[in-house]
Amino acid sequence: MADPTTPRRRFVDTRYGQLHVAEQGDGDPVILLHQTPRSWDEYRDVLPLLASAGYRGIAVDTPGFGDSARPDAPWTIELFADGVLAVADVLDLGGFDLVGHHTGGVIAVEVAASAPDRVARLVLSGTPYVDADRRHRVRSRPPVDHVVPAADGSHLLALWRNRTPFYPDDRPDLLSRLVRDALGVLDRVEDGHAAVNAYRMEDRIGLVTARTLVLCGELDEFSLPDLPRLVAAIPGAQSAVLPGTGVPAVDHRPAEFAARVIAFLDECG
């Protein structure tokens, strides 16, 4: 029986190389997918809450991020989603619930569309609706995290400043965790965003059959406007807004985030 008080971190061998996961708890498996350029650490404070509620949280470093191996192929949402399914196969998970935040939410849509018989319950957090209109709008948008490495280390400050507007002033620790993850993929730090912006969600979301909760922070100006479209695209989907938080909803408000997810999972159980 897994220890419910601490996460177990390990690598699993997949067709994409060794992918890293952090697990905590027992019960129904819930796979957790992070935003770009984060890692499993985004769910560090959510895992024990899921475990306490009787779930087995499995936070995955998607291929190329965190401690997971880097695929040689171009990074796409389809590749990331197949990597998630590869992890599920190695862990011998027939069916599972799925939670994705920002990029992780887009990946979660593709996983649920690719394997509708395996995903029973789905939580899309801060997830954009990626269609032709959005692809056109973001084509000229400046990169979020791109910086040019400098000999004096000034690129570290540039990376910090790029993300400062999205993080609360009184929580520099959260921004430190993001910068740490970003440094691990600095040469490809925008590839996750590029994969999102190339994805044809309008062709895939209609294949999602899972019971779905669409969740977003009330200050998340990137994704909150798309919440009604996601709800409309998935029959029976529910929605909820987390007050007082934005893009970093998962680690900024872990208790509130976990409570919403757990209530939804319990309700649909």
PDB file of C-alpha atoms in Angstrom:
ATOM      1  CA  MET A   1       0.000   0.000   0.000  1.00  0.00           C
ATOM      2  CA  ALA A   2       1.343   3.439  -0.929  1.00  0.00           C
ATOM      3  CA  ASP A   3       2.258   5.786   1.901  1.00  0.00           C
ATOM      4  CA  PRO A   4      -0.506   8.460   1.946  1.00  0.00           C
ATOM      5  CA  THR A   5       1.697  11.017   3.701  1.00  0.00           C
ATOM      6  CA  THR A   6       4.418  11.570   1.116  1.00  0.00           C
ATOM      7  CA  PRO A   7       4.741  11.368  -2.674  1.00  0.00           C
ATOM      8  CA  ARG A   8       6.651   8.547  -4.270  1.00  0.00           C
ATOM      9  CA  ARG A   9       8.779   9.801  -7.147  1.00  0.00           C
ATOM     10  CA  ARG A  10       9.994   7.427  -9.816  1.00  0.00           C
ATOM     11  CA  PHE A  11      10.705   6.912 -13.497  1.00  0.00           C
ATOM     12  CA  VAL A  12       8.729   4.663 -15.810  1.00  0.00           C
ATOM     13  CA  ASP A  13      10.102   3.232 -19.044  1.00  0.00           C
ATOM     14  CA  THR A  14       7.992   4.186 -22.061  1.00  0.00           C
ATOM     15  CA  ARG A  15       8.303   4.487 -25.829  1.00  0.00           C
ATOM     16  CA  TYR A  16       9.398   8.092 -25.183  1.00  0.00           C
ATOM     17  CA  GLY A  17      12.145   7.083 -22.786  1.00  0.00           C
ATOM     18  CA  GLN A  18      12.011   7.416 -19.022  1.00  0.00           C
ATOM     19  CA  LEU A  19       9.146   9.637 -17.893  1.00  0.00           C
ATOM     20  CA  HIS A  20       8.979  10.937 -14.335  1.00  0.00           C
ATOM     21  CA  VAL A  21       5.947  10.724 -12.079  1.00  0.00           C
ATOM     22  CA  ALA A  22       5.114  11.604  -8.480  1.00  0.00           C
ATOM     23  CA  GLU A  23       2.384   9.548  -6.794  1.00  0.00           C
ATOM     24  CA  GLN A  24       0.579   9.855  -3.507  1.00  0.00           C
ATOM     25  CA  GLY A  25      -2.325   7.977  -1.983  1.00  0.00           C
ATOM     26  CA  ASP A  26      -4.466   4.992  -2.873  1.00  0.00           C
ATOM     27  CA  GLY A  27      -7.849   4.596  -4.507  1.00  0.00           C
ATOM     28  CA  ASP A  28      -9.069   5.695  -7.915  1.00  0.00           C
ATOM     29  CA  PRO A  29      -6.155   7.027  -9.993  1.00  0.00           C
ATOM     30  CA  VAL A  30      -6.155  10.706 -10.936  1.00  0.00           C
ATOM     31  CA  ILE A  31      -3.521  11.789 -13.470  1.00  0.00           C
ATOM     32  CA  LEU A  32      -2.424  15.429 -13.098  1.00  0.00           C
ATOM     33  CA  LEU A  33      -0.899  17.387 -16.000  1.00  0.00           C
ATOM     34  CA  HIS A  34       1.029  20.638 -15.538  1.00  0.00           C
ATOM     35  CA  GLN A  35       1.222  23.862 -17.507  1.00  0.00           C
ATOM     36  CA  THR A  36       4.211  25.046 -19.567  1.00  0.00           C
ATOM     37  CA  PRO A  37       7.033  25.222 -18.459  1.00  0.00           C
ATOM     38  CA  ARG A  38       6.219  23.545 -15.144  1.00  0.00           C
ATOM     39  CA  SER A  39       6.583  20.002 -13.814  1.00  0.00           C
ATOM     40  CA  TRP A  40       4.895  17.718 -11.292  1.00  0.00           C
ATOM     41  CA  ASP A  41       5.925  20.313  -8.688  1.00  0.00           C
ATOM     42  CA  GLU A  42       2.928  22.425  -9.711  1.00  0.00           C
ATOM     43  CA  TYR A  43       0.774  19.823  -7.922  1.00  0.00           C
ATOM     44  CA  ARG A  44       3.087  19.399  -4.931  1.00  0.00           C
ATOM     45  CA  ASP A  45       0.504  20.759  -2.494  1.00  0.00           C
ATOM     46  CA  VAL A  46      -2.484  19.164  -4.250  1.00  0.00           C
ATOM     47  CA  LEU A  47      -1.228  15.566  -4.105  1.00  0.00           C
ATOM     48  CA  PRO A  48      -1.573  15.158  -0.299  1.00  0.00           C
ATOM     49  CA  LEU A  49      -5.078  16.611  -0.415  1.00  0.00           C
ATOM     50  CA  LEU A  50      -6.161  14.109  -3.054  1.00  0.00           C
ATOM     51  CA  ALA A  51      -4.561  11.333  -1.034  1.00  0.00           C
ATOM     52  CA  SER A  52      -6.394  12.399   2.115  1.00  0.00           C
ATOM     53  CA  ALA A  53      -9.650  12.248   0.166  1.00  0.00           C
ATOM     54  CA  GLY A  54      -9.001   8.648  -0.867  1.00  0.00           C
ATOM     55  CA  TYR A  55      -7.568   9.173  -4.351  1.00  0.00           C
ATOM     56  CA  ARG A  56      -4.281   8.133  -5.920  1.00  0.00           C
ATOM     57  CA  GLY A  57      -2.804  11.304  -7.390  1.00  0.00           C
ATOM     58  CA  ILE A  58      -0.285  10.776 -10.185  1.00  0.00           C
ATOM     59  CA  ALA A  59       1.467  13.971 -11.278  1.00  0.00           C
ATOM     60  CA  VAL A  60       3.292  13.402 -14.570  1.00  0.00           C
ATOM     61  CA  ASP A  61       6.197  15.364 -16.002  1.00  0.00           C
ATOM     62  CA  THR A  62       5.050  15.449 -19.613  1.00  0.00           C
ATOM     63  CA  PRO A  63       7.675  14.441 -22.205  1.00  0.00           C
ATOM     64  CA  GLY A  64      10.476  17.010 -22.355  1.00  0.00           C
ATOM     65  CA  PHE A  65       9.587  18.750 -19.081  1.00  0.00           C
ATOM     66  CA  GLY A  66      10.710  18.330 -15.483  1.00  0.00           C
ATOM     67  CA  ASP A  67      12.754  15.165 -15.135  1.00  0.00           C
ATOM     68  CA  SER A  68      11.165  13.363 -18.079  1.00  0.00           C
ATOM     69  CA  ALA A  69      13.107  12.390 -21.198  1.00  0.00           C
ATOM     70  CA  ARG A  70      13.090  14.696 -24.202  1.00  0.00           C
ATOM     71  CA  PRO A  71      11.517  13.272 -27.353  1.00  0.00           C
ATOM     72  CA  ASP A  72      13.473  13.774 -30.572  1.00  0.00           C
ATOM     73  CA  ALA A  73      10.265  14.349 -32.553  1.00  0.00           C
ATOM     74  CA  PRO A  74       8.632  17.796 -32.731  1.00  0.00           C
ATOM     75  CA  TRP A  75       6.720  18.551 -29.556  1.00  0.00           C
ATOM     76  CA  THR A  76       2.981  18.495 -30.186  1.00  0.00           C
ATOM     77  CA  ILE A  77      -0.129  18.106 -28.062  1.00  0.00           C
ATOM     78  CA  GLU A  78      -0.654  14.722 -29.689  1.00  0.00           C
ATOM     79  CA  LEU A  79       2.844  13.600 -28.671  1.00  0.00           C
ATOM     80  CA  PHE A  80       2.372  14.828 -25.093  1.00  0.00           C
ATOM     81  CA  ALA A  81      -0.992  13.056 -24.885  1.00  0.00           C
ATOM     82  CA  ASP A  82       0.458   9.815 -26.205  1.00  0.00           C
ATOM     83  CA  GLY A  83       3.180  10.105 -23.570  1.00  0.00           C
ATOM     84  CA  VAL A  84       0.511  10.355 -20.869  1.00  0.00           C
ATOM     85  CA  LEU A  85      -1.205   7.245 -22.213  1.00  0.00           C
ATOM     86  CA  ALA A  86       2.169   5.490 -22.306  1.00  0.00           C
ATOM     87  CA  VAL A  87       2.621   6.249 -18.601  1.00  0.00           C
ATOM     88  CA  ALA A  88      -0.889   4.978 -17.877  1.00  0.00           C
ATOM     89  CA  ASP A  89      -0.087   1.765 -19.737  1.00  0.00           C
ATOM     90  CA  VAL A  90       3.121   1.156 -17.794  1.00  0.00           C
ATOM     91  CA  LEU A  91       1.305   1.825 -14.508  1.00  0.00           C
ATOM     92  CA  ASP A  92      -1.343  -0.670 -15.639  1.00  0.00           C
ATOM     93  CA  LEU A  93      -4.138   1.870 -15.381  1.00  0.00           C
ATOM     94  CA  GLY A  94      -7.151   0.727 -17.339  1.00  0.00           C
ATOM     95  CA  GLY A  95      -9.346   3.719 -16.615  1.00  0.00           C
ATOM     96  CA  PHE A  96      -8.381   6.901 -14.798  1.00  0.00           C
ATOM     97  CA  ASP A  97      -9.541  10.407 -14.020  1.00  0.00           C
ATOM     98  CA  LEU A  98      -7.646  13.300 -15.532  1.00  0.00           C
ATOM     99  CA  VAL A  99      -6.831  16.852 -14.409  1.00  0.00           C
ATOM    100  CA  GLY A 100      -4.982  19.324 -16.634  1.00  0.00           C
ATOM    101  CA  HIS A 101      -3.963  22.939 -16.064  1.00  0.00           C
ATOM    102  CA  HIS A 102      -3.332  25.357 -18.988  1.00  0.00           C
ATOM    103  CA  THR A 103      -1.125  23.368 -21.400  1.00  0.00           C
ATOM    104  CA  GLY A 104      -1.971  20.319 -19.305  1.00  0.00           C
ATOM    105  CA  GLY A 105      -5.649  21.004 -19.924  1.00  0.00           C
ATOM    106  CA  VAL A 106      -5.164  21.028 -23.683  1.00  0.00           C
ATOM    107  CA  ILE A 107      -3.216  17.760 -23.408  1.00  0.00           C
ATOM    108  CA  ALA A 108      -6.030  16.369 -21.267  1.00  0.00           C
ATOM    109  CA  VAL A 109      -8.547  17.151 -24.013  1.00  0.00           C
ATOM    110  CA  GLU A 110      -6.471  15.141 -26.479  1.00  0.00           C
ATOM    111  CA  VAL A 111      -6.041  12.234 -24.050  1.00  0.00           C
ATOM    112  CA  ALA A 112      -9.798  12.142 -23.405  1.00  0.00           C
ATOM    113  CA  ALA A 113     -10.531  12.374 -27.133  1.00  0.00           C
ATOM    114  CA  SER A 114      -8.002   9.659 -28.013  1.00  0.00           C
ATOM    115  CA  ALA A 115      -9.065   7.229 -25.298  1.00  0.00           C
ATOM    116  CA  PRO A 116     -12.658   8.044 -24.312  1.00  0.00           C
ATOM    117  CA  ASP A 117     -13.135   4.577 -22.874  1.00  0.00           C
ATOM    118  CA  ARG A 118     -10.332   5.176 -20.361  1.00  0.00           C
ATOM    119  CA  VAL A 119     -11.098   8.682 -19.037  1.00  0.00           C
ATOM    120  CA  ALA A 120     -14.166   8.684 -16.806  1.00  0.00           C
ATOM    121  CA  ARG A 121     -13.895  12.145 -15.224  1.00  0.00           C
ATOM    122  CA  LEU A 122     -12.072  15.177 -16.584  1.00  0.00           C
ATOM    123  CA  VAL A 123     -11.092  18.513 -15.033  1.00  0.00           C
ATOM    124  CA  LEU A 124      -9.918  21.259 -17.388  1.00  0.00           C
ATOM    125  CA  SER A 125      -8.289  24.062 -15.402  1.00  0.00           C
ATOM    126  CA  GLY A 126      -7.400  27.376 -17.014  1.00  0.00           C
ATOM    127  CA  THR A 127      -7.716  25.713 -20.399  1.00  0.00           C
ATOM    128  CA  PRO A 128      -7.937  27.773 -23.604  1.00  0.00           C
ATOM    129  CA  TYR A 129     -10.263  26.839 -26.437  1.00  0.00           C
ATOM    130  CA  VAL A 130      -7.837  26.458 -29.335  1.00  0.00           C
ATOM    131  CA  ASP A 131      -9.573  26.965 -32.675  1.00  0.00           C
ATOM    132  CA  ALA A 132      -8.785  28.786 -35.932  1.00  0.00           C
ATOM    133  CA  ASP A 133      -9.658  32.170 -34.446  1.00  0.00           C
ATOM    134  CA  ARG A 134      -7.310  31.716 -31.490  1.00  0.00           C
ATOM    135  CA  ARG A 135      -4.531  30.355 -33.681  1.00  0.00           C
ATOM    136  CA  HIS A 136      -4.795  33.499 -35.787  1.00  0.00           C
ATOM    137  CA  ARG A 137      -4.867  35.814 -32.743  1.00  0.00           C
ATOM    138  CA  VAL A 138      -1.805  34.343 -31.055  1.00  0.00           C
ATOM    139  CA  ARG A 139       0.301  34.134 -34.207  1.00  0.00           C
ATOM    140  CA  SER A 140       1.783  37.578 -33.593  1.00  0.00           C
ATOM    141  CA  ARG A 141       1.651  37.473 -29.803  1.00  0.00           C
ATOM    142  CA  PRO A 142       5.085  37.836 -28.156  1.00  0.00           C
ATOM    143  CA  PRO A 143       6.490  34.745 -26.421  1.00  0.00           C
ATOM    144  CA  VAL A 144       5.691  34.275 -22.753  1.00  0.00           C
ATOM    145  CA  ASP A 145       8.927  32.864 -21.362  1.00  0.00           C
ATOM    146  CA  HIS A 146      11.598  33.178 -24.057  1.00  0.00           C
ATOM    147  CA  VAL A 147      14.868  34.772 -22.905  1.00  0.00           C
ATOM    148  CA  VAL A 148      18.346  34.876 -24.409  1.00  0.00           C
ATOM    149  CA  PRO A 149      20.985  33.384 -22.082  1.00  0.00           C
ATOM    150  CA  ALA A 150      23.521  36.012 -21.008  1.00  0.00           C
ATOM    151  CA  ALA A 151      27.008  35.572 -19.532  1.00  0.00           C
ATOM    152  CA  ASP A 152      26.115  37.769 -16.550  1.00  0.00           C
ATOM    153  CA  GLY A 153      22.964  35.803 -15.749  1.00  0.00           C
ATOM    154  CA  SER A 154      20.651  38.717 -16.526  1.00  0.00           C
ATOM    155  CA  HIS A 155      18.384  36.325 -18.408  1.00  0.00           C
ATOM    156  CA  LEU A 156      17.313  34.952 -15.021  1.00  0.00           C
ATOM    157  CA  LEU A 157      15.917  38.348 -14.084  1.00  0.00           C
ATOM    158  CA  ALA A 158      14.282  38.643 -17.511  1.00  0.00           C
ATOM    159  CA  LEU A 159      12.574  35.285 -17.015  1.00  0.00           C
ATOM    160  CA  TRP A 160      11.411  36.373 -13.566  1.00  0.00           C
ATOM    161  CA  ARG A 161      10.050  39.660 -14.881  1.00  0.00           C
ATOM    162  CA  ASN A 162       8.239  37.959 -17.772  1.00  0.00           C
ATOM    163  CA  ARG A 163       6.108  36.027 -15.288  1.00  0.00           C
ATOM    164  CA  THR A 164       5.823  38.594 -12.493  1.00  0.00           C
ATOM    165  CA  PRO A 165       2.485  40.040 -13.733  1.00  0.00           C
ATOM    166  CA  PHE A 166       0.818  36.644 -13.353  1.00  0.00           C
ATOM    167  CA  TYR A 167       1.941  35.904  -9.797  1.00  0.00           C
ATOM    168  CA  PRO A 168       0.854  37.447  -6.477  1.00  0.00           C
ATOM    169  CA  ASP A 169       3.303  39.960  -5.002  1.00  0.00           C
ATOM    170  CA  ASP A 170       3.362  38.193  -1.642  1.00  0.00           C
ATOM    171  CA  ARG A 171       4.306  34.765  -3.055  1.00  0.00           C
ATOM    172  CA  PRO A 172       7.778  34.996  -4.620  1.00  0.00           C
ATOM    173  CA  ASP A 173       8.206  31.337  -3.690  1.00  0.00           C
ATOM    174  CA  LEU A 174       5.704  30.355  -6.379  1.00  0.00           C
ATOM    175  CA  LEU A 175       7.556  32.324  -9.013  1.00  0.00           C
ATOM    176  CA  SER A 176      10.836  30.780  -7.858  1.00  0.00           C
ATOM    177  CA  ARG A 177       9.395  27.324  -8.464  1.00  0.00           C
ATOM    178  CA  LEU A 178       8.335  28.263 -11.987  1.00  0.00           C
ATOM    179  CA  VAL A 179      11.736  29.776 -12.811  1.00  0.00           C
ATOM    180  CA  ARG A 180      13.455  26.622 -11.572  1.00  0.00           C
ATOM    181  CA  ASP A 181      11.327  24.488 -13.897  1.00  0.00           C
ATOM    182  CA  ALA A 182      11.798  26.901 -16.803  1.00  0.00           C
ATOM    183  CA  LEU A 183      15.573  26.788 -16.498  1.00  0.00           C
ATOM    184  CA  GLY A 184      15.440  23.051 -17.105  1.00  0.00           C
ATOM    185  CA  VAL A 185      13.947  23.604 -20.575  1.00  0.00           C
ATOM    186  CA  LEU A 186      15.391  27.021 -21.323  1.00  0.00           C
ATOM    187  CA  ASP A 187      16.409  26.121 -24.873  1.00  0.00           C
ATOM    188  CA  ARG A 188      12.854  24.914 -25.625  1.00  0.00           C
ATOM    189  CA  VAL A 189      10.901  26.934 -23.103  1.00  0.00           C
ATOM    190  CA  GLU A 190       8.270  28.074 -25.639  1.00  0.00           C
ATOM    191  CA  ASP A 191       7.712  24.706 -27.287  1.00  0.00           C
ATOM    192  CA  GLY A 192       4.828  23.791 -25.020  1.00  0.00           C
ATOM    193  CA  HIS A 193       3.051  27.045 -25.836  1.00  0.00           C
ATOM    194  CA  ALA A 194       3.758  26.529 -29.537  1.00  0.00           C
ATOM    195  CA  ALA A 195       2.221  23.066 -29.337  1.00  0.00           C
ATOM    196  CA  VAL A 196      -0.929  24.508 -27.760  1.00  0.00           C
ATOM    197  CA  ASN A 197      -1.207  27.214 -30.392  1.00  0.00           C
ATOM    198  CA  ALA A 198      -0.923  24.670 -33.222  1.00  0.00           C
ATOM    199  CA  TYR A 199      -3.505  22.249 -31.808  1.00  0.00           C
ATOM    200  CA  ARG A 200      -6.836  21.827 -33.621  1.00  0.00           C
ATOM    201  CA  MET A 201      -9.059  21.461 -30.586  1.00  0.00           C
ATOM    202  CA  GLU A 202     -12.203  22.131 -32.615  1.00  0.00           C
ATOM    203  CA  ASP A 203     -11.612  18.828 -34.446  1.00  0.00           C
ATOM    204  CA  ARG A 204     -11.082  16.801 -31.285  1.00  0.00           C
ATOM    205  CA  ILE A 205     -13.158  18.103 -28.398  1.00  0.00           C
ATOM    206  CA  GLY A 206     -16.347  16.590 -29.796  1.00  0.00           C
ATOM    207  CA  LEU A 207     -14.875  13.147 -29.104  1.00  0.00           C
ATOM    208  CA  VAL A 208     -14.688  13.797 -25.352  1.00  0.00           C
ATOM    209  CA  THR A 209     -17.288  11.762 -23.480  1.00  0.00           C
ATOM    210  CA  ALA A 210     -15.957  12.091 -19.914  1.00  0.00           C
ATOM    211  CA  ARG A 211     -17.910  13.831 -17.184  1.00  0.00           C
ATOM    212  CA  THR A 212     -16.206  17.216 -17.209  1.00  0.00           C
ATOM    213  CA  LEU A 213     -15.567  20.166 -14.907  1.00  0.00           C
ATOM    214  CA  VAL A 214     -14.188  23.337 -16.475  1.00  0.00           C
ATOM    215  CA  LEU A 215     -12.387  25.337 -13.795  1.00  0.00           C
ATOM    216  CA  CYS A 216     -10.611  28.690 -13.984  1.00  0.00           C
ATOM    217  CA  GLY A 217      -9.177  31.393 -11.745  1.00  0.00           C
ATOM    218  CA  GLU A 218     -11.192  34.593 -11.848  1.00  0.00           C
ATOM    219  CA  LEU A 219      -8.053  36.629 -12.650  1.00  0.00           C
ATOM    220  CA  ASP A 220      -6.894  34.353 -15.480  1.00  0.00           C
ATOM    221  CA  GLU A 221      -7.361  36.700 -18.425  1.00  0.00           C
ATOM    222  CA  PHE A 222      -5.912  34.160 -20.855  1.00  0.00           C
ATOM    223  CA  SER A 223      -8.366  31.344 -20.267  1.00  0.00           C
ATOM    224  CA  LEU A 224     -11.408  32.669 -18.404  1.00  0.00           C
ATOM    225  CA  PRO A 225     -13.020  34.079 -21.590  1.00  0.00           C
ATOM    226  CA  ASP A 226     -12.962  30.567 -23.100  1.00  0.00           C
ATOM    227  CA  LEU A 227     -14.722  28.871 -20.192  1.00  0.00           C
ATOM    228  CA  PRO A 228     -18.243  29.150 -21.740  1.00  0.00           C
ATOM    229  CA  ARG A 229     -17.032  27.729 -25.062  1.00  0.00           C
ATOM    230  CA  LEU A 230     -15.474  24.696 -23.416  1.00  0.00           C
ATOM    231  CA  VAL A 231     -18.627  24.062 -21.409  1.00  0.00           C
ATOM    232  CA  ALA A 232     -20.747  24.333 -24.547  1.00  0.00           C
ATOM    233  CA  ALA A 233     -18.478  21.963 -26.486  1.00  0.00           C
ATOM    234  CA  ILE A 234     -18.679  19.073 -23.975  1.00  0.00           C
ATOM    235  CA  PRO A 235     -22.196  17.804 -23.261  1.00  0.00           C
ATOM    236  CA  GLY A 236     -23.100  18.002 -19.590  1.00  0.00           C
ATOM    237  CA  ALA A 237     -19.933  19.871 -18.588  1.00  0.00           C
ATOM    238  CA  GLN A 238     -19.987  21.855 -15.356  1.00  0.00           C
ATOM    239  CA  SER A 239     -18.027  25.024 -14.607  1.00  0.00           C
ATOM    240  CA  ALA A 240     -16.587  26.784 -11.586  1.00  0.00           C
ATOM    241  CA  VAL A 241     -14.467  29.885 -10.976  1.00  0.00           C
ATOM    242  CA  LEU A 242     -11.827  30.107  -8.246  1.00  0.00           C
ATOM    243  CA  PRO A 243     -11.885  33.561  -6.625  1.00  0.00           C
ATOM    244  CA  GLY A 244      -8.760  35.584  -5.937  1.00  0.00           C
ATOM    245  CA  THR A 245      -6.376  33.766  -8.245  1.00  0.00           C
ATOM    246  CA  GLY A 246      -5.287  33.656 -11.872  1.00  0.00           C
ATOM    247  CA  VAL A 247      -2.837  31.630 -13.954  1.00  0.00           C
ATOM    248  CA  PRO A 248      -1.086  29.997 -10.938  1.00  0.00           C
ATOM    249  CA  ALA A 249      -4.371  28.719  -9.497  1.00  0.00           C
ATOM    250  CA  VAL A 250      -3.103  25.208  -8.776  1.00  0.00           C
ATOM    251  CA  ASP A 251      -0.186  26.169  -6.541  1.00  0.00           C
ATOM    252  CA  HIS A 252      -1.516  29.562  -5.416  1.00  0.00           C
ATOM    253  CA  ARG A 253      -4.788  28.147  -4.072  1.00  0.00           C
ATOM    254  CA  PRO A 254      -4.079  24.410  -3.688  1.00  0.00           C
ATOM    255  CA  ALA A 255      -6.667  23.834  -0.959  1.00  0.00           C
ATOM    256  CA  GLU A 256      -9.457  25.527  -2.888  1.00  0.00           C
ATOM    257  CA  PHE A 257      -8.367  23.901  -6.142  1.00  0.00           C
ATOM    258  CA  ALA A 258      -8.232  20.433  -4.604  1.00  0.00           C
ATOM    259  CA  ALA A 259     -11.567  20.931  -2.846  1.00  0.00           C
ATOM    260  CA  ARG A 260     -13.277  21.720  -6.180  1.00  0.00           C
ATOM    261  CA  VAL A 261     -11.677  18.747  -7.895  1.00  0.00           C
ATOM    262  CA  ILE A 262     -12.466  16.340  -5.057  1.00  0.00           C
ATOM    263  CA  ALA A 263     -16.079  17.516  -4.795  1.00  0.00           C
ATOM    264  CA  PHE A 264     -16.505  16.949  -8.531  1.00  0.00           C
ATOM    265  CA  LEU A 265     -14.904  13.505  -8.463  1.00  0.00           C
ATOM    266  CA  ASP A 266     -16.975  12.476  -5.455  1.00  0.00           C
ATOM    267  CA  GLU A 267     -20.161  13.765  -7.044  1.00  0.00           C
ATOM    268  CA  CYS A 268     -19.524  11.823 -10.236  1.00  0.00           C
ATOM    269  CA  GLY A 269     -18.364   8.699  -8.443  1.00  0.00           C
TER     270      GLY A 269
END
